[in-house]
Coordinates of C-alpha atoms in Angstrom, one line a residue:
M1 CA -7.5 8.9 0.4
D2 CA -9.6 6.0 1.4
L3 CA -8.2 4.8 4.7
K4 CA -10.3 1.6 4.5
K5 CA -7.9 0.5 1.8
I6 CA -4.8 1.3 4.0
I7 CA -6.0 0.2 7.5
R8 CA -7.0 -3.3 6.8
G9 CA -7.5 -6.1 9.4
K10 CA -10.3 -7.7 11.3
E11 CA -12.0 -5.0 13.3
D12 CA -11.2 -6.5 16.7
D13 CA -7.7 -7.5 15.9
I14 CA -4.9 -5.4 17.4
A15 CA -3.3 -3.0 14.9
Y16 CA -0.6 -1.6 17.2
I17 CA 0.8 -2.2 20.6
I18 CA 3.2 0.1 22.4
N19 CA 4.2 -0.6 26.0
D20 CA 0.9 -1.5 27.8
K21 CA -1.4 0.3 25.3
K22 CA -3.0 -1.2 22.2
I23 CA -5.5 -0.2 19.6
S24 CA -7.7 -2.3 17.3
Y25 CA -8.0 -1.8 13.6
K26 CA -11.6 -0.5 14.1
E27 CA -10.5 2.0 16.8
L28 CA -7.6 3.2 14.6
L29 CA -9.8 3.7 11.5
D30 CA -12.6 5.4 13.5
S31 CA -10.2 7.7 15.3
A32 CA -8.2 8.6 12.1
L33 CA -11.4 9.4 10.2
K34 CA -12.8 11.5 13.1
Y35 CA -9.6 13.5 13.5
G36 CA -9.1 13.7 9.8
D37 CA -12.5 15.4 9.4
L38 CA -11.5 17.9 12.1
L39 CA -8.2 18.5 10.3
K40 CA -10.1 19.3 7.1
K41 CA -11.8 22.1 9.1
Q42 CA -8.7 23.3 10.9
G43 CA -6.8 24.5 7.8
N44 CA -5.0 23.2 4.8
G45 CA -1.2 23.6 5.5
P46 CA 1.2 21.0 6.6
V47 CA 0.9 19.4 10.0
I48 CA 3.8 18.7 12.3
I49 CA 3.4 15.5 14.3
Y50 CA 5.7 15.8 17.3
G51 CA 6.1 12.6 19.3
H52 CA 7.6 9.2 19.5
K53 CA 6.1 5.8 19.0
S54 CA 2.7 6.4 20.5
I55 CA -0.8 5.4 19.5
N56 CA -1.7 9.1 19.1
V57 CA 1.2 9.6 16.7
L58 CA -0.1 6.7 14.6
I59 CA -3.7 8.1 14.7
A60 CA -2.3 11.6 13.8
I61 CA -0.5 10.2 10.8
F62 CA -3.6 8.4 9.4
A63 CA -5.8 11.5 10.3
C64 CA -3.5 13.6 8.1
I65 CA -3.7 11.1 5.3
S66 CA -7.5 11.1 5.6
A67 CA -7.6 14.9 5.5
N68 CA -5.1 15.0 2.6
R69 CA -2.8 17.1 4.7
T70 CA 0.9 16.8 4.5
Y71 CA 2.5 15.7 7.7
I72 CA 5.9 16.3 9.0
P73 CA 7.1 13.7 11.7
I74 CA 9.4 15.2 14.3
D75 CA 10.9 13.1 17.1
L76 CA 11.0 14.3 20.7
C77 CA 14.8 14.6 20.7
T78 CA 14.7 17.3 18.0
P79 CA 16.0 20.7 19.3
I80 CA 13.5 23.5 19.4
E81 CA 15.6 25.7 17.1
R82 CA 15.4 23.0 14.5
I83 CA 11.7 22.7 14.9
N84 CA 11.3 26.5 14.5
K85 CA 13.3 26.3 11.3
I86 CA 11.1 23.5 10.0
I87 CA 8.0 25.5 10.8
E88 CA 9.4 28.5 9.0
I89 CA 10.4 26.4 5.9
T90 CA 7.0 24.6 5.6
N91 CA 4.7 27.4 6.8
C92 CA 3.2 24.8 9.1
D93 CA 0.1 26.1 10.9
I94 CA -0.4 23.4 13.6
V95 CA 1.7 21.0 15.7
L96 CA -0.1 17.8 16.9
T97 CA 1.4 16.5 20.1
D98 CA 0.7 15.1 23.5
E99 CA 4.0 16.5 24.7
I100 CA 4.9 19.9 26.2
I101 CA 6.7 22.0 23.6
N102 CA 7.7 25.6 23.9
I103 CA 7.2 27.2 20.4
S104 CA 5.4 30.4 19.7
N105 CA 5.1 30.6 15.9
C106 CA 2.6 27.8 15.4
E107 CA -0.6 26.5 17.0
I108 CA 0.0 23.5 19.4
S109 CA -2.9 21.0 19.8
T110 CA -3.6 17.5 21.0
L111 CA -5.9 15.4 18.8
E112 CA -8.7 15.9 21.3
E113 CA -8.4 19.7 21.2
L114 CA -9.1 19.6 17.4
G115 CA -12.8 19.3 18.5
K116 CA -12.9 23.1 18.7
Y117 CA -13.0 23.1 14.9
E118 CA -16.2 21.0 14.8
K119 CA -18.4 23.9 13.6
F120 CA -16.0 25.2 11.0
D121 CA -16.4 24.6 7.3
I122 CA -14.4 21.9 5.5
K123 CA -11.5 23.3 3.5
T124 CA -10.8 21.7 0.2
I125 CA -7.2 20.5 -0.1
D126 CA -5.5 19.6 -3.4
N127 CA -2.3 17.9 -2.3
D128 CA 0.0 15.2 -3.7
I129 CA 2.5 15.2 -0.8
V130 CA 1.9 12.6 1.9
Y131 CA 4.8 13.7 4.2
I132 CA 8.0 15.6 4.4
I133 CA 11.0 14.0 6.1
F134 CA 13.7 16.4 7.2
T135 CA 17.4 15.6 7.0
S136 CA 20.2 17.6 8.5
G137 CA 21.9 18.2 5.1
S138 CA 25.5 18.8 4.7
T139 CA 25.3 22.3 6.2
G140 CA 23.4 21.2 9.3
D141 CA 20.3 23.2 8.2
P142 CA 17.1 21.1 7.9
K143 CA 16.2 20.1 4.4
G144 CA 12.8 18.6 3.6
V145 CA 12.3 15.8 1.2
P146 CA 8.7 15.6 0.1
I147 CA 7.3 12.1 -0.4
S148 CA 4.2 11.8 -2.7
Y149 CA 1.4 9.3 -2.7

């Protein structure tokens, strides 16, 4: 996916502001492309993005789109048991977050920690699913709804 067609705006204009932090369109695009390239080297499964309204969550979303990796947004208030079920259902292999989370069945990483994959080979990913949004369903078990490009 060509992020330059998605992230459009004057380079120095502010793309996103949250609390006292802000990011320009250029910084957002550059960061998304950088981390997207590292995600291409990390693997090819779905990526959980665990967080809430932060600049790094936004960067992680666009990095996944750049890498053609399906992302699964999960808010901070989600119980660990539910997160573990989502990981099991999706075969997710990495959780991107700046938060502390206690799960053992999936790699946990910040965006910056993806740098450890710099020397890995890029993995080709054929994927039509942008993200999967999970609902509680009538039984209370998480049910994923895939959203395509």
